[in-house]
JSON list of C-alpha atoms in Angstrom, two decimals:
[
{"chain": "A", "resi": 274, "resn": "MET", "atom": "CA", "xyz": [-47.94, 75.70, 68.79]},
{"chain": "A", "resi": 275, "resn": "ARG", "atom": "CA", "xyz": [-47.39, 72.74, 66.48]},
{"chain": "A", "resi": 276, "resn": "SER", "atom": "CA", "xyz": [-43.87, 71.78, 65.52]},
{"chain": "A", "resi": 277, "resn": "ALA", "atom": "CA", "xyz": [-42.25, 71.82, 62.10]},
{"chain": "A", "resi": 278, "resn": "THR", "atom": "CA", "xyz": [-42.37, 68.02, 62.16]},
{"chain": "A", "resi": 279, "resn": "GLU", "atom": "CA", "xyz": [-46.14, 68.09, 62.60]},
{"chain": "A", "resi": 280, "resn": "LEU", "atom": "CA", "xyz": [-46.52, 70.62, 59.80]},
{"chain": "A", "resi": 281, "resn": "ARG", "atom": "CA", "xyz": [-44.35, 68.48, 57.54]},
{"chain": "A", "resi": 282, "resn": "GLN", "atom": "CA", "xyz": [-46.50, 65.43, 58.22]},
{"chain": "A", "resi": 283, "resn": "ARG", "atom": "CA", "xyz": [-49.66, 67.41, 57.52]},
{"chain": "A", "resi": 284, "resn": "TRP", "atom": "CA", "xyz": [-48.30, 68.53, 54.14]},
{"chain": "A", "resi": 285, "resn": "LEU", "atom": "CA", "xyz": [-47.28, 64.96, 53.28]},
{"chain": "A", "resi": 286, "resn": "GLU", "atom": "CA", "xyz": [-50.78, 63.75, 54.09]},
{"chain": "A", "resi": 287, "resn": "THR", "atom": "CA", "xyz": [-52.28, 66.54, 51.97]},
{"chain": "A", "resi": 288, "resn": "ILE", "atom": "CA", "xyz": [-50.42, 65.62, 48.79]},
{"chain": "A", "resi": 289, "resn": "PRO", "atom": "CA", "xyz": [-52.28, 62.33, 48.04]},
{"chain": "A", "resi": 290, "resn": "ARG", "atom": "CA", "xyz": [-55.60, 64.05, 48.75]},
{"chain": "A", "resi": 291, "resn": "VAL", "atom": "CA", "xyz": [-54.76, 66.84, 46.30]},
{"chain": "A", "resi": 292, "resn": "MET", "atom": "CA", "xyz": [-53.87, 64.30, 43.61]},
{"chain": "A", "resi": 293, "resn": "ALA", "atom": "CA", "xyz": [-57.03, 62.26, 44.19]},
{"chain": "A", "resi": 294, "resn": "ARG", "atom": "CA", "xyz": [-59.48, 65.19, 44.44]},
{"chain": "A", "resi": 295, "resn": "THR", "atom": "CA", "xyz": [-57.85, 67.95, 42.46]},
{"chain": "A", "resi": 296, "resn": "ARG", "atom": "CA", "xyz": [-60.98, 70.08, 42.08]},
{"chain": "A", "resi": 297, "resn": "MET", "atom": "CA", "xyz": [-61.43, 70.38, 45.81]},
{"chain": "A", "resi": 298, "resn": "TYR", "atom": "CA", "xyz": [-58.20, 72.36, 45.85]},
{"chain": "A", "resi": 299, "resn": "ALA", "atom": "CA", "xyz": [-58.24, 74.34, 42.58]},
{"chain": "A", "resi": 300, "resn": "ARG", "atom": "CA", "xyz": [-60.72, 75.61, 40.00]},
{"chain": "A", "resi": 301, "resn": "ASP", "atom": "CA", "xyz": [-58.26, 75.85, 37.11]},
{"chain": "A", "resi": 302, "resn": "GLY", "atom": "CA", "xyz": [-54.72, 75.09, 36.09]},
{"chain": "A", "resi": 303, "resn": "ARG", "atom": "CA", "xyz": [-53.34, 78.36, 37.39]},
{"chain": "A", "resi": 304, "resn": "GLU", "atom": "CA", "xyz": [-54.71, 77.73, 40.88]},
{"chain": "A", "resi": 305, "resn": "MET", "atom": "CA", "xyz": [-53.45, 74.15, 40.86]},
{"chain": "A", "resi": 306, "resn": "GLU", "atom": "CA", "xyz": [-49.99, 75.40, 39.97]},
{"chain": "A", "resi": 307, "resn": "THR", "atom": "CA", "xyz": [-50.05, 77.57, 43.09]},
{"chain": "A", "resi": 308, "resn": "VAL", "atom": "CA", "xyz": [-51.16, 74.61, 45.20]},
{"chain": "A", "resi": 309, "resn": "GLY", "atom": "CA", "xyz": [-48.48, 72.29, 43.84]},
{"chain": "A", "resi": 310, "resn": "ARG", "atom": "CA", "xyz": [-45.71, 74.85, 44.02]},
{"chain": "A", "resi": 311, "resn": "THR", "atom": "CA", "xyz": [-46.61, 75.86, 47.59]},
{"chain": "A", "resi": 312, "resn": "LEU", "atom": "CA", "xyz": [-46.51, 72.26, 48.82]},
{"chain": "A", "resi": 313, "resn": "LEU", "atom": "CA", "xyz": [-43.16, 71.74, 47.13]},
{"chain": "A", "resi": 314, "resn": "GLU", "atom": "CA", "xyz": [-41.72, 74.98, 48.53]},
{"chain": "A", "resi": 315, "resn": "ASN", "atom": "CA", "xyz": [-42.92, 74.31, 52.07]},
{"chain": "A", "resi": 316, "resn": "LEU", "atom": "CA", "xyz": [-41.51, 70.80, 52.20]},
{"chain": "A", "resi": 317, "resn": "CYS", "atom": "CA", "xyz": [-38.17, 71.81, 50.70]},
{"chain": "A", "resi": 318, "resn": "PHE", "atom": "CA", "xyz": [-37.95, 74.72, 53.15]},
{"chain": "A", "resi": 319, "resn": "VAL", "atom": "CA", "xyz": [-38.53, 72.51, 56.20]},
{"chain": "A", "resi": 320, "resn": "ASP", "atom": "CA", "xyz": [-36.09, 69.86, 54.91]},
{"chain": "A", "resi": 321, "resn": "GLU", "atom": "CA", "xyz": [-33.46, 72.47, 53.96]},
{"chain": "A", "resi": 322, "resn": "ARG", "atom": "CA", "xyz": [-33.46, 71.36, 50.32]},
{"chain": "A", "resi": 323, "resn": "ASP", "atom": "CA", "xyz": [-33.05, 74.76, 48.72]},
{"chain": "A", "resi": 324, "resn": "ASP", "atom": "CA", "xyz": [-30.82, 73.42, 45.94]},
{"chain": "A", "resi": 325, "resn": "ASP", "atom": "CA", "xyz": [-33.37, 70.76, 45.00]},
{"chain": "A", "resi": 326, "resn": "LEU", "atom": "CA", "xyz": [-36.14, 73.35, 44.87]},
{"chain": "A", "resi": 327, "resn": "THR", "atom": "CA", "xyz": [-34.03, 75.61, 42.66]},
{"chain": "A", "resi": 328, "resn": "ALA", "atom": "CA", "xyz": [-33.27, 72.71, 40.31]},
{"chain": "A", "resi": 329, "resn": "VAL", "atom": "CA", "xyz": [-36.96, 71.80, 39.99]},
{"chain": "A", "resi": 330, "resn": "GLY", "atom": "CA", "xyz": [-37.91, 75.42, 39.39]},
{"chain": "A", "resi": 331, "resn": "GLY", "atom": "CA", "xyz": [-35.30, 75.78, 36.66]},
{"chain": "A", "resi": 332, "resn": "MET", "atom": "CA", "xyz": [-36.35, 72.57, 34.96]},
{"chain": "A", "resi": 333, "resn": "LEU", "atom": "CA", "xyz": [-40.03, 73.54, 34.97]},
{"chain": "A", "resi": 334, "resn": "ALA", "atom": "CA", "xyz": [-39.21, 76.97, 33.56]},
{"chain": "A", "resi": 335, "resn": "ASP", "atom": "CA", "xyz": [-37.15, 75.44, 30.76]},
{"chain": "A", "resi": 336, "resn": "ARG", "atom": "CA", "xyz": [-39.78, 72.85, 29.89]},
{"chain": "A", "resi": 337, "resn": "TYR", "atom": "CA", "xyz": [-42.98, 74.88, 30.20]},
{"chain": "A", "resi": 338, "resn": "GLY", "atom": "CA", "xyz": [-41.91, 78.46, 29.51]},
{"chain": "A", "resi": 339, "resn": "LYS", "atom": "CA", "xyz": [-42.60, 81.89, 30.93]},
{"chain": "A", "resi": 340, "resn": "PHE", "atom": "CA", "xyz": [-46.35, 81.36, 31.42]},
{"chain": "A", "resi": 341, "resn": "GLY", "atom": "CA", "xyz": [-45.81, 78.60, 33.95]},
{"chain": "A", "resi": 342, "resn": "VAL", "atom": "CA", "xyz": [-46.75, 74.93, 33.89]},
{"chain": "A", "resi": 343, "resn": "HIS", "atom": "CA", "xyz": [-50.38, 75.69, 33.05]},
{"chain": "A", "resi": 344, "resn": "GLY", "atom": "CA", "xyz": [-49.43, 77.90, 30.07]},
{"chain": "A", "resi": 345, "resn": "PRO", "atom": "CA", "xyz": [-48.76, 75.25, 27.39]},
{"chain": "A", "resi": 346, "resn": "PHE", "atom": "CA", "xyz": [-51.81, 73.22, 28.42]},
{"chain": "A", "resi": 347, "resn": "ALA", "atom": "CA", "xyz": [-54.11, 76.24, 28.17]},
{"chain": "A", "resi": 348, "resn": "ALA", "atom": "CA", "xyz": [-52.59, 77.18, 24.80]},
{"chain": "A", "resi": 349, "resn": "MET", "atom": "CA", "xyz": [-53.03, 73.65, 23.50]},
{"chain": "A", "resi": 350, "resn": "PHE", "atom": "CA", "xyz": [-56.74, 73.14, 24.13]},
{"chain": "A", "resi": 351, "resn": "GLY", "atom": "CA", "xyz": [-58.00, 76.58, 25.09]},
{"chain": "A", "resi": 352, "resn": "HIS", "atom": "CA", "xyz": [-58.97, 78.06, 28.41]},
{"chain": "A", "resi": 353, "resn": "ASP", "atom": "CA", "xyz": [-62.49, 76.64, 28.15]},
{"chain": "A", "resi": 354, "resn": "ARG", "atom": "CA", "xyz": [-61.03, 73.16, 28.61]},
{"chain": "A", "resi": 355, "resn": "ASP", "atom": "CA", "xyz": [-59.19, 73.47, 31.89]},
{"chain": "A", "resi": 356, "resn": "CYS", "atom": "CA", "xyz": [-56.03, 71.60, 32.81]},
{"chain": "A", "resi": 357, "resn": "VAL", "atom": "CA", "xyz": [-56.29, 71.15, 36.58]},
{"chain": "A", "resi": 358, "resn": "GLU", "atom": "CA", "xyz": [-55.37, 67.47, 36.51]},
{"chain": "A", "resi": 359, "resn": "GLU", "atom": "CA", "xyz": [-52.56, 67.88, 33.97]},
{"chain": "A", "resi": 360, "resn": "VAL", "atom": "CA", "xyz": [-50.87, 70.56, 36.05]},
{"chain": "A", "resi": 361, "resn": "ALA", "atom": "CA", "xyz": [-51.31, 68.49, 39.21]},
{"chain": "A", "resi": 362, "resn": "SER", "atom": "CA", "xyz": [-49.67, 65.52, 37.49]},
{"chain": "A", "resi": 363, "resn": "VAL", "atom": "CA", "xyz": [-46.59, 67.59, 36.67]},
{"chain": "A", "resi": 364, "resn": "TYR", "atom": "CA", "xyz": [-46.16, 68.41, 40.35]},
{"chain": "A", "resi": 365, "resn": "ALA", "atom": "CA", "xyz": [-46.91, 64.80, 41.29]},
{"chain": "A", "resi": 366, "resn": "GLU", "atom": "CA", "xyz": [-43.86, 63.75, 39.29]},
{"chain": "A", "resi": 367, "resn": "GLN", "atom": "CA", "xyz": [-41.62, 66.29, 41.00]},
{"chain": "A", "resi": 368, "resn": "LEU", "atom": "CA", "xyz": [-42.94, 65.48, 44.48]},
{"chain": "A", "resi": 369, "resn": "HIS", "atom": "CA", "xyz": [-42.34, 61.81, 43.80]},
{"chain": "A", "resi": 370, "resn": "ARG", "atom": "CA", "xyz": [-38.78, 62.43, 42.64]},
{"chain": "A", "resi": 371, "resn": "LEU", "atom": "CA", "xyz": [-38.03, 64.27, 45.87]},
{"chain": "A", "resi": 372, "resn": "GLY", "atom": "CA", "xyz": [-39.53, 61.47, 47.94]},
{"chain": "A", "resi": 373, "resn": "TYR", "atom": "CA", "xyz": [-42.72, 63.24, 49.02]},
{"chain": "A", "resi": 374, "resn": "LEU", "atom": "CA", "xyz": [-45.24, 61.14, 47.07]},
{"chain": "A", "resi": 375, "resn": "GLU", "atom": "CA", "xyz": [-45.39, 57.41, 46.57]},
{"chain": "A", "resi": 376, "resn": "ALA", "atom": "CA", "xyz": [-46.38, 55.76, 43.30]},
{"chain": "A", "resi": 377, "resn": "GLY", "atom": "CA", "xyz": [-48.08, 52.39, 43.36]},
{"chain": "A", "resi": 378, "resn": "ARG", "atom": "CA", "xyz": [-47.01, 50.22, 40.45]},
{"chain": "A", "resi": 379, "resn": "VAL", "atom": "CA", "xyz": [-43.60, 50.78, 38.88]},
{"chain": "A", "resi": 380, "resn": "LEU", "atom": "CA", "xyz": [-42.68, 49.52, 35.41]},
{"chain": "A", "resi": 381, "resn": "GLY", "atom": "CA", "xyz": [-39.50, 47.60, 34.74]},
{"chain": "A", "resi": 382, "resn": "GLU", "atom": "CA", "xyz": [-37.23, 48.53, 31.85]},
{"chain": "A", "resi": 383, "resn": "SER", "atom": "CA", "xyz": [-38.85, 46.18, 29.33]},
{"chain": "A", "resi": 384, "resn": "ALA", "atom": "CA", "xyz": [-42.42, 47.22, 30.14]},
{"chain": "A", "resi": 385, "resn": "TRP", "atom": "CA", "xyz": [-41.43, 50.89, 30.08]},
{"chain": "A", "resi": 386, "resn": "ASN", "atom": "CA", "xyz": [-39.73, 50.61, 26.69]},
{"chain": "A", "resi": 387, "resn": "THR", "atom": "CA", "xyz": [-42.81, 48.85, 25.31]},
{"chain": "A", "resi": 388, "resn": "LEU", "atom": "CA", "xyz": [-45.06, 51.65, 26.56]},
{"chain": "A", "resi": 389, "resn": "ILE", "atom": "CA", "xyz": [-42.91, 54.39, 25.03]},
{"chain": "A", "resi": 390, "resn": "GLY", "atom": "CA", "xyz": [-42.66, 52.48, 21.76]},
{"chain": "A", "resi": 391, "resn": "GLU", "atom": "CA", "xyz": [-46.43, 52.04, 21.54]},
{"chain": "A", "resi": 392, "resn": "VAL", "atom": "CA", "xyz": [-47.05, 55.72, 22.28]},
{"chain": "A", "resi": 393, "resn": "ARG", "atom": "CA", "xyz": [-44.61, 56.95, 19.66]},
{"chain": "A", "resi": 394, "resn": "GLY", "atom": "CA", "xyz": [-45.51, 54.32, 17.10]},
{"chain": "A", "resi": 395, "resn": "ARG", "atom": "CA", "xyz": [-49.28, 53.90, 17.21]},
{"chain": "A", "resi": 396, "resn": "ILE", "atom": "CA", "xyz": [-51.25, 55.94, 19.71]},
{"chain": "A", "resi": 397, "resn": "GLY", "atom": "CA", "xyz": [-50.52, 59.24, 18.01]},
{"chain": "A", "resi": 398, "resn": "GLU", "atom": "CA", "xyz": [-52.31, 58.09, 14.84]},
{"chain": "A", "resi": 399, "resn": "ARG", "atom": "CA", "xyz": [-55.63, 56.86, 16.26]},
{"chain": "A", "resi": 400, "resn": "ASP", "atom": "CA", "xyz": [-58.15, 57.08, 19.06]},
{"chain": "A", "resi": 401, "resn": "VAL", "atom": "CA", "xyz": [-57.76, 55.12, 22.27]},
{"chain": "A", "resi": 402, "resn": "ARG", "atom": "CA", "xyz": [-59.89, 54.91, 25.40]},
{"chain": "A", "resi": 403, "resn": "ARG", "atom": "CA", "xyz": [-58.80, 54.79, 29.00]},
{"chain": "A", "resi": 404, "resn": "ASP", "atom": "CA", "xyz": [-59.83, 51.17, 29.55]},
{"chain": "A", "resi": 405, "resn": "GLU", "atom": "CA", "xyz": [-57.78, 50.13, 26.51]},
{"chain": "A", "resi": 406, "resn": "VAL", "atom": "CA", "xyz": [-54.69, 51.82, 27.94]},
{"chain": "A", "resi": 407, "resn": "GLU", "atom": "CA", "xyz": [-55.08, 49.99, 31.24]},
{"chain": "A", "resi": 408, "resn": "ALA", "atom": "CA", "xyz": [-55.74, 46.68, 29.45]},
{"chain": "A", "resi": 409, "resn": "VAL", "atom": "CA", "xyz": [-52.53, 47.00, 27.43]},
{"chain": "A", "resi": 410, "resn": "PHE", "atom": "CA", "xyz": [-50.17, 48.57, 29.96]},
{"chain": "A", "resi": 411, "resn": "GLY", "atom": "CA", "xyz": [-51.73, 47.49, 33.25]},
{"chain": "A", "resi": 412, "resn": "ALA", "atom": "CA", "xyz": [-52.68, 49.62, 36.21]},
{"chain": "A", "resi": 413, "resn": "PRO", "atom": "CA", "xyz": [-51.00, 53.04, 36.40]},
{"chain": "A", "resi": 414, "resn": "GLY", "atom": "CA", "xyz": [-48.81, 53.97, 39.33]},
{"chain": "A", "resi": 415, "resn": "LEU", "atom": "CA", "xyz": [-51.04, 56.93, 40.10]},
{"chain": "A", "resi": 416, "resn": "VAL", "atom": "CA", "xyz": [-54.30, 58.39, 38.80]},
{"chain": "A", "resi": 417, "resn": "VAL", "atom": "CA", "xyz": [-54.60, 62.17, 39.19]},
{"chain": "A", "resi": 418, "resn": "GLY", "atom": "CA", "xyz": [-58.06, 63.64, 39.53]},
{"chain": "A", "resi": 419, "resn": "GLY", "atom": "CA", "xyz": [-59.66, 60.50, 38.20]},
{"chain": "A", "resi": 420, "resn": "ARG", "atom": "CA", "xyz": [-58.56, 61.14, 34.59]},
{"chain": "A", "resi": 421, "resn": "VAL", "atom": "CA", "xyz": [-54.77, 61.44, 34.19]},
{"chain": "A", "resi": 422, "resn": "LEU", "atom": "CA", "xyz": [-53.09, 58.02, 34.23]},
{"chain": "A", "resi": 423, "resn": "CYS", "atom": "CA", "xyz": [-49.47, 58.23, 35.41]},
{"chain": "A", "resi": 424, "resn": "TYR", "atom": "CA", "xyz": [-47.05, 55.41, 34.57]},
{"chain": "A", "resi": 425, "resn": "VAL", "atom": "CA", "xyz": [-43.72, 55.40, 36.40]},
{"chain": "A", "resi": 426, "resn": "SER", "atom": "CA", "xyz": [-40.54, 53.62, 35.37]},
{"chain": "A", "resi": 427, "resn": "ALA", "atom": "CA", "xyz": [-38.05, 52.04, 37.75]},
{"chain": "A", "resi": 428, "resn": "ALA", "atom": "CA", "xyz": [-35.61, 54.74, 36.59]},
{"chain": "A", "resi": 429, "resn": "GLY", "atom": "CA", "xyz": [-37.97, 57.47, 37.80]},
{"chain": "A", "resi": 430, "resn": "GLU", "atom": "CA", "xyz": [-39.37, 58.59, 34.42]},
{"chain": "A", "resi": 431, "resn": "TRP", "atom": "CA", "xyz": [-43.07, 59.34, 34.06]},
{"chain": "A", "resi": 432, "resn": "ALA", "atom": "CA", "xyz": [-45.58, 59.06, 31.23]},
{"chain": "A", "resi": 433, "resn": "PHE", "atom": "CA", "xyz": [-49.03, 60.62, 31.39]},
{"chain": "A", "resi": 434, "resn": "PHE", "atom": "CA", "xyz": [-52.22, 59.62, 29.57]},
{"chain": "A", "resi": 435, "resn": "ASP", "atom": "CA", "xyz": [-54.56, 62.62, 29.68]},
{"chain": "A", "resi": 436, "resn": "CYS", "atom": "CA", "xyz": [-58.15, 61.41, 29.41]},
{"chain": "A", "resi": 437, "resn": "TRP", "atom": "CA", "xyz": [-60.94, 63.82, 28.63]},
{"chain": "A", "resi": 438, "resn": "ASP", "atom": "CA", "xyz": [-64.66, 63.29, 28.29]},
{"chain": "A", "resi": 439, "resn": "GLU", "atom": "CA", "xyz": [-66.10, 66.20, 26.33]},
{"chain": "A", "resi": 440, "resn": "PRO", "atom": "CA", "xyz": [-69.13, 67.41, 28.32]},
{"chain": "A", "resi": 441, "resn": "ALA", "atom": "CA", "xyz": [-72.34, 66.48, 26.50]},
{"chain": "A", "resi": 442, "resn": "ARG", "atom": "CA", "xyz": [-75.97, 66.38, 27.55]},
{"chain": "A", "resi": 443, "resn": "ARG", "atom": "CA", "xyz": [-79.46, 66.27, 26.11]},
{"chain": "A", "resi": 444, "resn": "TYR", "atom": "CA", "xyz": [-82.88, 67.39, 27.24]},
{"chain": "A", "resi": 445, "resn": "VAL", "atom": "CA", "xyz": [-85.26, 64.63, 28.42]},
{"chain": "A", "resi": 446, "resn": "PRO", "atom": "CA", "xyz": [-88.79, 65.37, 27.13]},
{"chain": "A", "resi": 447, "resn": "GLY", "atom": "CA", "xyz": [-91.47, 65.14, 29.78]},
{"chain": "A", "resi": 448, "resn": "LYS", "atom": "CA", "xyz": [-89.01, 65.23, 32.67]},
{"chain": "A", "resi": 449, "resn": "GLY", "atom": "CA", "xyz": [-87.97, 68.86, 32.47]},
{"chain": "A", "resi": 450, "resn": "THR", "atom": "CA", "xyz": [-84.32, 68.03, 32.97]},
{"chain": "A", "resi": 451, "resn": "TYR", "atom": "CA", "xyz": [-81.09, 67.14, 31.17]},
{"chain": "A", "resi": 452, "resn": "GLU", "atom": "CA", "xyz": [-79.11, 63.94, 31.22]},
{"chain": "A", "resi": 453, "resn": "SER", "atom": "CA", "xyz": [-75.42, 63.43, 30.60]},
{"chain": "A", "resi": 454, "resn": "LEU", "atom": "CA", "xyz": [-74.38, 61.51, 27.52]},
{"chain": "A", "resi": 455, "resn": "SER", "atom": "CA", "xyz": [-71.58, 59.02, 27.78]},
{"chain": "A", "resi": 456, "resn": "GLU", "atom": "CA", "xyz": [-70.24, 56.34, 25.44]},
{"chain": "A", "resi": 457, "resn": "GLY", "atom": "CA", "xyz": [-68.21, 54.40, 27.96]},
{"chain": "A", "resi": 458, "resn": "ALA", "atom": "CA", "xyz": [-64.66, 55.03, 29.08]},
{"chain": "A", "resi": 459, "resn": "PRO", "atom": "CA", "xyz": [-63.29, 58.49, 28.23]},
{"chain": "A", "resi": 460, "resn": "LEU", "atom": "CA", "xyz": [-60.95, 58.98, 25.30]},
{"chain": "A", "resi": 461, "resn": "VAL", "atom": "CA", "xyz": [-57.29, 59.85, 25.70]},
{"chain": "A", "resi": 462, "resn": "ARG", "atom": "CA", "xyz": [-56.64, 63.26, 24.17]},
{"chain": "A", "resi": 463, "resn": "SER", "atom": "CA", "xyz": [-52.87, 63.38, 24.68]},
{"chain": "A", "resi": 464, "resn": "VAL", "atom": "CA", "xyz": [-49.94, 61.44, 26.06]},
{"chain": "A", "resi": 465, "resn": "ARG", "atom": "CA", "xyz": [-46.90, 63.09, 27.61]},
{"chain": "A", "resi": 466, "resn": "VAL", "atom": "CA", "xyz": [-43.59, 61.23, 27.64]},
{"chain": "A", "resi": 467, "resn": "PRO", "atom": "CA", "xyz": [-40.11, 62.28, 28.87]},
{"chain": "A", "resi": 468, "resn": "ALA", "atom": "CA", "xyz": [-38.52, 65.02, 26.75]},
{"chain": "A", "resi": 469, "resn": "ASP", "atom": "CA", "xyz": [-36.47, 68.20, 27.12]},
{"chain": "A", "resi": 470, "resn": "ASP", "atom": "CA", "xyz": [-39.45, 70.43, 26.38]},
{"chain": "A", "resi": 471, "resn": "PHE", "atom": "CA", "xyz": [-43.24, 70.33, 26.38]},
{"chain": "A", "resi": 472, "resn": "ASP", "atom": "CA", "xyz": [-43.79, 69.97, 22.63]},
{"chain": "A", "resi": 473, "resn": "GLY", "atom": "CA", "xyz": [-41.10, 67.32, 22.30]},
{"chain": "A", "resi": 474, "resn": "GLY", "atom": "CA", "xyz": [-42.84, 65.04, 24.77]},
{"chain": "A", "resi": 475, "resn": "LEU", "atom": "CA", "xyz": [-46.41, 65.64, 23.60]},
{"chain": "A", "resi": 476, "resn": "VAL", "atom": "CA", "xyz": [-48.24, 63.02, 21.53]},
{"chain": "A", "resi": 477, "resn": "LEU", "atom": "CA", "xyz": [-51.77, 63.91, 20.48]},
{"chain": "A", "resi": 478, "resn": "THR", "atom": "CA", "xyz": [-54.28, 61.20, 19.69]},
{"chain": "A", "resi": 479, "resn": "LEU", "atom": "CA", "xyz": [-56.69, 61.65, 16.78]},
{"chain": "A", "resi": 480, "resn": "TYR", "atom": "CA", "xyz": [-59.21, 63.04, 19.29]},
{"chain": "A", "resi": 481, "resn": "GLY", "atom": "CA", "xyz": [-56.59, 65.41, 20.67]},
{"chain": "A", "resi": 482, "resn": "LYS", "atom": "CA", "xyz": [-55.74, 66.71, 17.20]},
{"chain": "A", "resi": 483, "resn": "VAL", "atom": "CA", "xyz": [-59.40, 67.49, 16.51]},
{"chain": "A", "resi": 484, "resn": "LEU", "atom": "CA", "xyz": [-59.73, 69.26, 19.87]},
{"chain": "A", "resi": 485, "resn": "ARG", "atom": "CA", "xyz": [-56.62, 71.31, 19.18]},
{"chain": "A", "resi": 486, "resn": "TRP", "atom": "CA", "xyz": [-56.92, 72.12, 15.46]},
{"chain": "A", "resi": 487, "resn": "GLY", "atom": "CA", "xyz": [-60.46, 71.19, 14.45]},
{"chain": "A", "resi": 488, "resn": "THR", "atom": "CA", "xyz": [-61.62, 68.50, 12.03]},
{"chain": "A", "resi": 489, "resn": "GLY", "atom": "CA", "xyz": [-59.29, 69.83, 9.35]},
{"chain": "A", "resi": 490, "resn": "TRP", "atom": "CA", "xyz": [-56.20, 69.23, 11.48]},
{"chain": "A", "resi": 491, "resn": "TRP", "atom": "CA", "xyz": [-54.69, 67.12, 8.68]},
{"chain": "A", "resi": 492, "resn": "ILE", "atom": "CA", "xyz": [-54.32, 70.16, 6.39]},
{"chain": "A", "resi": 493, "resn": "HIS", "atom": "CA", "xyz": [-51.62, 71.86, 8.45]},
{"chain": "A", "resi": 494, "resn": "HIS", "atom": "CA", "xyz": [-50.57, 68.91, 10.63]},
{"chain": "A", "resi": 495, "resn": "PRO", "atom": "CA", "xyz": [-50.72, 65.72, 8.52]},
{"chain": "A", "resi": 496, "resn": "GLY", "atom": "CA", "xyz": [-49.82, 62.52, 10.32]},
{"chain": "A", "resi": 497, "resn": "ALA", "atom": "CA", "xyz": [-46.79, 60.40, 9.63]},
{"chain": "A", "resi": 498, "resn": "ASP", "atom": "CA", "xyz": [-48.95, 57.78, 7.92]},
{"chain": "A", "resi": 499, "resn": "ALA", "atom": "CA", "xyz": [-50.76, 60.24, 5.62]},
{"chain": "A", "resi": 500, "resn": "SER", "atom": "CA", "xyz": [-51.07, 59.00, 2.04]},
{"chain": "A", "resi": 501, "resn": "GLU", "atom": "CA", "xyz": [-49.55, 60.85, -0.92]},
{"chain": "A", "resi": 502, "resn": "GLU", "atom": "CA", "xyz": [-53.05, 61.80, -2.02]},
{"chain": "A", "resi": 503, "resn": "THR", "atom": "CA", "xyz": [-53.89, 63.28, 1.38]},
{"chain": "A", "resi": 504, "resn": "LEU", "atom": "CA", "xyz": [-50.62, 65.22, 1.44]},
{"chain": "A", "resi": 505, "resn": "ALA", "atom": "CA", "xyz": [-51.30, 66.59, -2.04]},
{"chain": "A", "resi": 506, "resn": "ILE", "atom": "CA", "xyz": [-54.81, 67.72, -1.12]},
{"chain": "A", "resi": 507, "resn": "ALA", "atom": "CA", "xyz": [-53.55, 69.31, 2.07]},
{"chain": "A", "resi": 508, "resn": "ALA", "atom": "CA", "xyz": [-50.88, 71.20, 0.13]},
{"chain": "A", "resi": 509, "resn": "GLN", "atom": "CA", "xyz": [-53.49, 72.50, -2.33]},
{"chain": "A", "resi": 510, "resn": "LEU", "atom": "CA", "xyz": [-55.74, 73.72, 0.50]},
{"chain": "A", "resi": 511, "resn": "ARG", "atom": "CA", "xyz": [-52.80, 75.44, 2.20]},
{"chain": "A", "resi": 512, "resn": "ALA", "atom": "CA", "xyz": [-51.99, 77.17, -1.07]},
{"chain": "A", "resi": 513, "resn": "VAL", "atom": "CA", "xyz": [-55.57, 78.39, -1.41]},
{"chain": "A", "resi": 514, "resn": "GLU", "atom": "CA", "xyz": [-55.53, 79.70, 2.13]},
{"chain": "A", "resi": 515, "resn": "ALA", "atom": "CA", "xyz": [-52.17, 81.43, 1.61]},
{"chain": "A", "resi": 516, "resn": "ALA", "atom": "CA", "xyz": [-53.39, 83.12, -1.58]},
{"chain": "A", "resi": 517, "resn": "ASP", "atom": "CA", "xyz": [-56.66, 84.24, 0.00]},
{"chain": "A", "resi": 518, "resn": "PRO", "atom": "CA", "xyz": [-56.80, 84.04, 3.81]},
{"chain": "A", "resi": 519, "resn": "SER", "atom": "CA", "xyz": [-60.46, 85.12, 3.67]},
{"chain": "A", "resi": 520, "resn": "SER", "atom": "CA", "xyz": [-61.42, 82.03, 1.70]},
{"chain": "A", "resi": 521, "resn": "GLY", "atom": "CA", "xyz": [-63.02, 80.71, 4.85]},
{"chain": "A", "resi": 522, "resn": "LEU", "atom": "CA", "xyz": [-61.18, 77.54, 5.78]},
{"chain": "A", "resi": 523, "resn": "GLY", "atom": "CA", "xyz": [-62.07, 78.48, 9.34]},
{"chain": "A", "resi": 524, "resn": "ARG", "atom": "CA", "xyz": [-61.26, 76.66, 12.55]},
{"chain": "A", "resi": 525, "resn": "GLY", "atom": "CA", "xyz": [-62.79, 73.44, 11.32]},
{"chain": "A", "resi": 526, "resn": "LEU", "atom": "CA", "xyz": [-60.18, 73.28, 8.56]},
{"chain": "A", "resi": 527, "resn": "ALA", "atom": "CA", "xyz": [-57.30, 74.96, 10.35]}
]
């Protein structure tokens, strides 16, 4: 029979593989939550870190709510756009804080403050691609599932750039098959920065806003840089919808 030390080492070796190839271990966010939580529980049990496990569990419950870590992600973009990598990244942060997962590059205070300032000040109002993020902020400390870029500060704080390439394909005449359509590096749909709760730390890009609320996102969720004219039009459309909900604004304008 193998010892607890051998089991511990096996779990430690599994963590980087889970983060690199998330979909080999889970089909959706709910399954990934089970995988991440089980690894965390097993390691804390062997190391007799019951208090640390309780603290992490309480923090996750406060930040993500009664439906678990996957709940807010599924509510944000819908269950048809899964959140395997996002959920895995949440557990990556906790495993790193407890010393069970290493992060490559770590940002100093100045670089970290610049990143947070850029996210809050500019990224939430436009579209940005993955290669642009890496060009501006450098290589991330960890990439989860090939699409969530994780930046780690020297103080142990994490920021996540959630990239998403909307599946698209077209039929190829004469070949009897389909081909995938791609326009280069995937777009970032959201950025998550340190905050007390999920919504407080969430910054949606323009692409993310359209995915979440449709092309008429600006009617109910105008950006901070919206012009007075845009705000006035949005207010008029909200008034029309309130007076007659059947007027047909629909998802594309909601």
